[in-house]
Short mmCIF file of C-alpha atoms and ligand atoms in Angstrom, two decimals:
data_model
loop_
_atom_site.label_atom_id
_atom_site.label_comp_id
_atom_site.label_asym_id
_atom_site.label_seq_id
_atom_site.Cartn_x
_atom_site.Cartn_y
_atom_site.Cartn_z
CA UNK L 1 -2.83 63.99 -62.90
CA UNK L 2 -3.29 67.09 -65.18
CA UNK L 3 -5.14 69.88 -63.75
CA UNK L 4 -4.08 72.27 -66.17
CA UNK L 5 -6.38 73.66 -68.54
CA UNK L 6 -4.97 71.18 -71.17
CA UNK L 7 -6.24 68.86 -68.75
CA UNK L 8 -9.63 69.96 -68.72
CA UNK L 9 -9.82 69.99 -73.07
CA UNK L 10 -8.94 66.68 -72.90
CA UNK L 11 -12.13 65.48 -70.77
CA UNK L 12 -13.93 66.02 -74.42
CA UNK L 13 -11.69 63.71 -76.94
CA UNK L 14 -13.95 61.25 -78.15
CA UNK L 15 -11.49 58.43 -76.55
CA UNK L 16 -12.19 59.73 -72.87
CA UNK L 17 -15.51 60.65 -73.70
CA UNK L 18 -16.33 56.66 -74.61
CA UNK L 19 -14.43 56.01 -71.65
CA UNK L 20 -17.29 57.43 -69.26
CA UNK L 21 -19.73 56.11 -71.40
CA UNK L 22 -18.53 52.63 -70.56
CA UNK L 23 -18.34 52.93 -66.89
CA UNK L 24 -21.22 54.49 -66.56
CA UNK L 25 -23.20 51.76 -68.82
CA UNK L 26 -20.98 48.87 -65.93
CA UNK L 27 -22.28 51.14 -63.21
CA UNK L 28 -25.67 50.12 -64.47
CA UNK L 29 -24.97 47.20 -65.42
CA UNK L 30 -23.65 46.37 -61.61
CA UNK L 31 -26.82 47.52 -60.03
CA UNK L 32 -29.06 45.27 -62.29
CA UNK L 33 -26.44 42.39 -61.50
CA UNK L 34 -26.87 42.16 -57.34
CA UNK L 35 -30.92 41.57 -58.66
CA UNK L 36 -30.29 38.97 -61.88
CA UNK L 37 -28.60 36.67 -59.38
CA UNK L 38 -24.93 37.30 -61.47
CA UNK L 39 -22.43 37.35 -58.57
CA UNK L 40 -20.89 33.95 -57.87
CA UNK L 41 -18.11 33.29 -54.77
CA UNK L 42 -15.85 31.01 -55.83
CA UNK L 43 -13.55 29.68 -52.76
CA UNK L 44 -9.89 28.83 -52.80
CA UNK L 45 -8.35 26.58 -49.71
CA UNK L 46 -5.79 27.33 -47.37
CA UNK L 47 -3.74 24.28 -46.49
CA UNK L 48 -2.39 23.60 -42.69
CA UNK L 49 1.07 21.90 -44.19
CA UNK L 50 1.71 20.79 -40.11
CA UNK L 51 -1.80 19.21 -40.95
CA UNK L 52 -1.69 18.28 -44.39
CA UNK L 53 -5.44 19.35 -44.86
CA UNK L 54 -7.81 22.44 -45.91
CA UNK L 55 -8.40 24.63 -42.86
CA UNK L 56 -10.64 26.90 -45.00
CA UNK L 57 -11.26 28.69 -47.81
CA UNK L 58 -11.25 32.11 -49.18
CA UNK L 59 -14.78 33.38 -50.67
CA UNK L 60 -13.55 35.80 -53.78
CA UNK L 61 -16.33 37.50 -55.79
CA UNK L 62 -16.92 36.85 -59.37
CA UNK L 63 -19.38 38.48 -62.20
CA UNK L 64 -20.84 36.63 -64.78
CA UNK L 65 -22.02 39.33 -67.08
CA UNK L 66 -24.06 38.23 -69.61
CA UNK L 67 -22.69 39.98 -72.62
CA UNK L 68 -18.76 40.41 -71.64
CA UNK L 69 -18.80 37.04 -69.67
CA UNK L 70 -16.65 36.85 -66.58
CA UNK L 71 -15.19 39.89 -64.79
CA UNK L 72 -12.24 40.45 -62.54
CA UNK L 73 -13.20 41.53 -59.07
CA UNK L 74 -9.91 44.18 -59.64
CA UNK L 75 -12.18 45.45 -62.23
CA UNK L 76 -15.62 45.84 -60.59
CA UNK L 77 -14.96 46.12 -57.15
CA UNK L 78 -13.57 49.92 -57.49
CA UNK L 79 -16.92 50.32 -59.82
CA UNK L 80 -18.91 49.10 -57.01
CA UNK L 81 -17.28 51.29 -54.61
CA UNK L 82 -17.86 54.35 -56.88
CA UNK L 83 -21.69 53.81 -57.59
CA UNK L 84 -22.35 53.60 -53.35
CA UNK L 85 -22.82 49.59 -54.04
CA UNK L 86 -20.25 48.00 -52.48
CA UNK L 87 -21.99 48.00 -49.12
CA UNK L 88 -24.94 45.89 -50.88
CA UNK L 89 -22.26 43.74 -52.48
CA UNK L 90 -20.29 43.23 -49.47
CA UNK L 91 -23.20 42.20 -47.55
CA UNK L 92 -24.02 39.86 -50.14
CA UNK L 93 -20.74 38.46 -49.59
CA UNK L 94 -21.00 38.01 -46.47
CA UNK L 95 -24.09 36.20 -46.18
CA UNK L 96 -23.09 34.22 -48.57
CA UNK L 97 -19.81 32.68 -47.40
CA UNK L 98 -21.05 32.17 -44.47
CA UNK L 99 -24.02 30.26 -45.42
CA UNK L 100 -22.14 28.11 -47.52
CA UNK L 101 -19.16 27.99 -44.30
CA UNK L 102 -22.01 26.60 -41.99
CA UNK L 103 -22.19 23.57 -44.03
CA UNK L 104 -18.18 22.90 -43.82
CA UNK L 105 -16.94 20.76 -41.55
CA UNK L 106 -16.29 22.90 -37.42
CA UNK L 107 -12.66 23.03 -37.81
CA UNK L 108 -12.80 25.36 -41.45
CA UNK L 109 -12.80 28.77 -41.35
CA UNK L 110 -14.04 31.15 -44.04
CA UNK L 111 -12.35 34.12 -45.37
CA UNK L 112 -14.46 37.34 -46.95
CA UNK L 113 -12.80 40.02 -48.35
CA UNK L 114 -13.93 43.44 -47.07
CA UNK L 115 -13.27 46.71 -49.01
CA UNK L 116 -11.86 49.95 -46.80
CA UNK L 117 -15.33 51.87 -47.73
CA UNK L 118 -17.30 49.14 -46.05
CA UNK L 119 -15.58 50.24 -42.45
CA UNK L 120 -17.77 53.49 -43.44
CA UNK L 121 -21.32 51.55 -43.22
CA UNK L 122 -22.69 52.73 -40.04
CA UNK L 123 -24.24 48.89 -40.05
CA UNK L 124 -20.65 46.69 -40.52
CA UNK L 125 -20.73 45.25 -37.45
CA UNK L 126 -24.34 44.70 -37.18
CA UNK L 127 -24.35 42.63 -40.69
CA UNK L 128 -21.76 40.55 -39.27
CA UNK L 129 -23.91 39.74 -36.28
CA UNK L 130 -26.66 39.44 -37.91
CA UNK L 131 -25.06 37.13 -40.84
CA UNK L 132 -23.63 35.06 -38.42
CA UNK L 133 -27.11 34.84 -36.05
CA UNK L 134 -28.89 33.77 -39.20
CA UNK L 135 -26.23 30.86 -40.20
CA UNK L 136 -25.30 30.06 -37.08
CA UNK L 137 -21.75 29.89 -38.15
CA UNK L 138 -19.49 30.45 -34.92
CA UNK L 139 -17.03 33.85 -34.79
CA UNK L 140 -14.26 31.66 -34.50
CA UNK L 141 -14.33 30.36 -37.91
CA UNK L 142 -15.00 33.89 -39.87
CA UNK L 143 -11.79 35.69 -41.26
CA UNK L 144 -12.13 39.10 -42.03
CA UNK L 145 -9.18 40.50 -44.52
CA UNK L 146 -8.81 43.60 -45.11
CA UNK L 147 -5.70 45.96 -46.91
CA UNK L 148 -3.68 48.50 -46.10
CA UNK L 149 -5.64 50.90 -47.38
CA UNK L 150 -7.96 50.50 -44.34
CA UNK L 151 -5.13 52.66 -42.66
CA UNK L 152 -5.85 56.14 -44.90
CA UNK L 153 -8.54 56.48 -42.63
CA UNK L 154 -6.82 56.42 -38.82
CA UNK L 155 -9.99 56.95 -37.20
CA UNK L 156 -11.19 55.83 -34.12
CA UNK L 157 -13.92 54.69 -35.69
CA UNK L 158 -12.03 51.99 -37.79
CA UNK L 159 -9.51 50.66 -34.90
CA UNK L 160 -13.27 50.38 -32.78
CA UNK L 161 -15.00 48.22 -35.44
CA UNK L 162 -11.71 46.22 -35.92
CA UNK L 163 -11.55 46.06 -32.17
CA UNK L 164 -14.96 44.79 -31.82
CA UNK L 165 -14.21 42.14 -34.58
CA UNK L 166 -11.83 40.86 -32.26
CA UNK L 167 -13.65 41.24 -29.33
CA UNK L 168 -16.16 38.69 -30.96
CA UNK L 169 -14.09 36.57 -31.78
CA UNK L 170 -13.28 36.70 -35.43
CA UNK L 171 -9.93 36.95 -37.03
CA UNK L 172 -8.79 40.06 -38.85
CA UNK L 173 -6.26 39.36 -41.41
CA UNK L 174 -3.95 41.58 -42.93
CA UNK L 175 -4.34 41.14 -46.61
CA UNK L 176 -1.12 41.89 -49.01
CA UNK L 177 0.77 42.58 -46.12
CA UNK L 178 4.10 45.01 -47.18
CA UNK L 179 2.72 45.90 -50.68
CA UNK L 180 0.80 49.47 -49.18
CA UNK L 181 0.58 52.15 -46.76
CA UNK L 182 1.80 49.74 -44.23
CA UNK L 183 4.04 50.97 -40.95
CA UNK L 184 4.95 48.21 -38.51
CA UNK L 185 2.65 50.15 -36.03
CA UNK L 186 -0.40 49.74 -37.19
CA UNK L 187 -0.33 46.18 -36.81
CA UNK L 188 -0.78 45.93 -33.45
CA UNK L 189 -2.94 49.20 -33.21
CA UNK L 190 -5.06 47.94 -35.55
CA UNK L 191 -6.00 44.70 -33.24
CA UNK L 192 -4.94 42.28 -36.39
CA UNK L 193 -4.00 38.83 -35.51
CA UNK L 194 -3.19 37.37 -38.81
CA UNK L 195 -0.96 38.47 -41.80
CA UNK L 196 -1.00 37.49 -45.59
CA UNK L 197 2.11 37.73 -47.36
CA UNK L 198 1.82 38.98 -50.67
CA UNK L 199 1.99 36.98 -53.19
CA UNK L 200 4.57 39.96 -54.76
CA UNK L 201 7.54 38.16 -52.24
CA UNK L 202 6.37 34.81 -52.91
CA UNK L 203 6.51 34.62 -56.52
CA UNK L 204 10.32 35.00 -56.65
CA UNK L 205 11.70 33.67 -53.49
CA UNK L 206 14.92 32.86 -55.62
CA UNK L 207 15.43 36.57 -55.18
CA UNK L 208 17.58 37.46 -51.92
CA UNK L 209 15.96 40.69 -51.08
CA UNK L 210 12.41 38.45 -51.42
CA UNK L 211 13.69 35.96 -48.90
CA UNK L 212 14.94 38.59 -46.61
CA UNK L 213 11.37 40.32 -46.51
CA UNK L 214 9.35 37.03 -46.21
CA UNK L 215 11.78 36.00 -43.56
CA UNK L 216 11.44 39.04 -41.52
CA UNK L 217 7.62 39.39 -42.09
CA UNK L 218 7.44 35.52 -40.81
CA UNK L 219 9.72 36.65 -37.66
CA UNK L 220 7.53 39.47 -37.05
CA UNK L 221 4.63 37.61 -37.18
CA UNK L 222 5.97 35.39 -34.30
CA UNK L 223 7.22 38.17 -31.96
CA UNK L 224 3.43 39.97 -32.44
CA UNK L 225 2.00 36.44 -31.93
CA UNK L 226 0.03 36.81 -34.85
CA UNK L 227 -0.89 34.00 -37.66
CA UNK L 228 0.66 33.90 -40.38
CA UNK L 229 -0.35 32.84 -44.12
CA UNK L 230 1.66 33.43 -47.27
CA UNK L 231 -0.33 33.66 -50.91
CA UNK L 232 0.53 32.86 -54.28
CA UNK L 233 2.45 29.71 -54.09
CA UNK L 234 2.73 28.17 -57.71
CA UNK L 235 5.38 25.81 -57.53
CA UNK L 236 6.37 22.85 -55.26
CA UNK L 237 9.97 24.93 -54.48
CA UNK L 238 8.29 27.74 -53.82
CA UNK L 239 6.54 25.80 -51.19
CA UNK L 240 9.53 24.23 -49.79
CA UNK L 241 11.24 27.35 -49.40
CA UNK L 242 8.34 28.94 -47.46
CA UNK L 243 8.62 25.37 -45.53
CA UNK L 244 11.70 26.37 -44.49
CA UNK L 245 11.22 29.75 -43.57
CA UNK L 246 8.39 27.59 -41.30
CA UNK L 247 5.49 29.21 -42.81
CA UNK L 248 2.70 26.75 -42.13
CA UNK L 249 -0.20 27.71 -44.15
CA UNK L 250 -0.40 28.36 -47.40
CA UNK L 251 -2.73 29.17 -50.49
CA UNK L 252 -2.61 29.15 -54.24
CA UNK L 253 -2.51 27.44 -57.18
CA UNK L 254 0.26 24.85 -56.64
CA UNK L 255 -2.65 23.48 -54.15
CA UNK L 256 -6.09 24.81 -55.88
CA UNK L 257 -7.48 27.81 -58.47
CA UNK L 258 -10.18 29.17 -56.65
CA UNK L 259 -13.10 26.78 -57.50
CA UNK L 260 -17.46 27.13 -57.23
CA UNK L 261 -18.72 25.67 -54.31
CA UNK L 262 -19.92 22.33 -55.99
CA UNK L 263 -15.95 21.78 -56.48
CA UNK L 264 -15.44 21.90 -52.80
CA UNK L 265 -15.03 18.22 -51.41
CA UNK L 266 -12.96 17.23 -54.77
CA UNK L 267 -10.55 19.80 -53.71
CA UNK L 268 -10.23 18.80 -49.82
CA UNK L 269 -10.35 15.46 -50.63
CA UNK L 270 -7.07 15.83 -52.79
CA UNK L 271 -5.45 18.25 -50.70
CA UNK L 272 -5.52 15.93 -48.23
CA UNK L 273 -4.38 12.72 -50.36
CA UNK L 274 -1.12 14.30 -51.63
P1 LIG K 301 -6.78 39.17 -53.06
O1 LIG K 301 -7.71 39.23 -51.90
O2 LIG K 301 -5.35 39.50 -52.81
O3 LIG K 301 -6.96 37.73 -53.67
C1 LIG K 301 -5.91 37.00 -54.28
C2 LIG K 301 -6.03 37.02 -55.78
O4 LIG K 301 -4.96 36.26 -56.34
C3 LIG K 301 -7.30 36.38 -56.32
O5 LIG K 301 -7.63 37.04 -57.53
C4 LIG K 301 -6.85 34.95 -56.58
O6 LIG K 301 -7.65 34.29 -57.53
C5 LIG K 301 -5.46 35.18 -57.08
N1 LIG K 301 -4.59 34.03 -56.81
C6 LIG K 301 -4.72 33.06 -55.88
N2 LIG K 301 -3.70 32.18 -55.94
C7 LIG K 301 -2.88 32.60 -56.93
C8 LIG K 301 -1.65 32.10 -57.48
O7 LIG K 301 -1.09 31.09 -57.06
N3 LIG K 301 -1.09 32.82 -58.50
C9 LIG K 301 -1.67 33.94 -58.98
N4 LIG K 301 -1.06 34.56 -59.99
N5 LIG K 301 -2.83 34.45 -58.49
C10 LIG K 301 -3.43 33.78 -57.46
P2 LIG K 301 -9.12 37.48 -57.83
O8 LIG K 301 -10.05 36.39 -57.38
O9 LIG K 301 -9.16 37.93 -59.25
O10 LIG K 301 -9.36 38.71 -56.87
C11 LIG K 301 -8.63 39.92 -57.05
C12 LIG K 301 -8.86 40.85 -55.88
O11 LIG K 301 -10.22 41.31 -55.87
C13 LIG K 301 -8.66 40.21 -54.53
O12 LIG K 301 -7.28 40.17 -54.23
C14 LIG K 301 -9.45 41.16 -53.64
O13 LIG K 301 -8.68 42.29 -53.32
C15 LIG K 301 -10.58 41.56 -54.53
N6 LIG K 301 -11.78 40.78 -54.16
C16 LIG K 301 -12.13 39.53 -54.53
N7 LIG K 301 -13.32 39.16 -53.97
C17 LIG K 301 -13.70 40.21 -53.21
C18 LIG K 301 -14.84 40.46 -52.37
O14 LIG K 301 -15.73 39.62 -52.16
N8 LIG K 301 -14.90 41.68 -51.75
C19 LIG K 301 -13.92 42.62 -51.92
N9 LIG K 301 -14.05 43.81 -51.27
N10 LIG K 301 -12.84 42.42 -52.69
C20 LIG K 301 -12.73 41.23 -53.33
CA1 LIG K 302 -7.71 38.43 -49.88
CA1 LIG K 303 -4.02 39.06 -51.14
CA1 LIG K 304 -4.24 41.55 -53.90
#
């Protein structure tokens, strides 16, 4: 960043200028959104390969704006989180997933995304109880996954609510696992029991130096007697070769996109055909 006075002249070219403009106008935009009824979860399975079947799905948030049509998450969630929405948004989330989880069959779990400003809400844990009172959906099958950008803040007050998550019974899952601030160390302090591997190390598992890090993150897993899930998988060898490593559940598209709710019996139905 540029905090010289050149920096500061720049703020007023026309280019930047529009810029604001057009996040303030999606700022806007956001807040009428939660009230028009445009957020969708769509839901994308995680497959038990010991099992050969779904053992749940992952709720990720979509925005069907009505003029610029669908919008990346990676593009409004940070938008969210600036306006002082996200805690709105992530509640919606919640309630929603859940809702929808209660109707799975007992042995799927359901996985909500929670942003690192939402461990700020003095109410977190209090939506969670009162999201899962209201659906009646058991602690067991609700997956909380978070990044490593949870660990900026080292407070107590973040390793409590995690603790508490735990404590209830849910699983807290370390999302993108190796791609952030992430020290060995905080796995265990943090109370997680479950780690995603990126879908970074996945992708090219041709690459030695990719095969070394899944390995180890997979042996790791084991020693900490944590879960483990790896993301991303496209392709039947990249599959096999996470198969070998004896990673036992995976997720993406090689098995499903993620999919609207409707969708959801099509896809376990031919997950569990194949
Ligand atoms: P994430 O949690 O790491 O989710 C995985 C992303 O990778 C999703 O993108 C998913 O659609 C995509 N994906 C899944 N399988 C594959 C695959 O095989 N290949 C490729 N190339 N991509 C795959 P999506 O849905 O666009 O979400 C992007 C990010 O937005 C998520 O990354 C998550 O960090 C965030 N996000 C999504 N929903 C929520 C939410 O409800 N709350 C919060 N706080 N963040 C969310
Ligand atoms: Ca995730
Ligand atoms: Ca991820
Ligand atoms: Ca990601």
């Amino acid at each position: 960043e540029d905090r010289s006075g050149k920096g500061a002249y720049r703020m007023f070219e026309p280019a930047m200028r529009s810029k604001l403009k057009q996040r303030r106008e999606m700022e806007l935009d956001l807040k009428a959104a939660l009230d028009a009824e445009q957020f969708e979860l769509y839901y994308q399975p995680f497959v038990d390969m010991a099992e050969k079947r779904v053992s749940g799905f992952e709720a990720l948030l979509r925005w069907n704006h009505p003029e610029k049509g669908m919008i990346s998450p990676a593009d409004f969630i940070p938008l969210a989180e600036e306006a002082g929405l996200i805690e709105r948004l992530g509640v919606w989330c919640l309630e929603t997933a859940c809702s929808e989880a209660a109707s799975w069959p007992g042995s799927m779990t359901i996985s909500v995304n929670l942003s690192a400003m939402q461990f700020k809400s003095a109410t977190l844990l209090a939506d969670i109880d009162r999201v899962l009172a209201k659906t009646k959906l058991a602690a067991e099958r609700l997956q909380i996954e978070v990044t490593e950008s949870l660990f900026l803040d080292e407070s107590d007050r973040v390793l409590d609510i995690l603790k508490e998550m735990r404590r209830r019974g849910l699983t807290v899952s370390m999302d993108d696992f190796g791609t952030g601030y992430s020290s060995l160390g905080y796995l265990s302090k943090f109370s997680f029991n479950k780690i995603k591997i990126d879908q970074s190390f996945v992708r090219d598992m041709g690459r030695a130096e990719n095969i070394a890090i899944v390995r180890s993150v997979i042996g790791l897993s084991k020693s900490l007697k944590m879960q483990v899930i790896a993301e991303g998988i496209e392709t039947g060898e990249q599959m096999r070769a996470l198969l070998a490593e004896g990673c036992l559940e995976m997720q993406g598209y090689f098995f499903s996109t993620p999919q609207p709710k409707e969708e959801l019996p099509r896809v376990i139905a031919e997950i569990t055909k194949r």
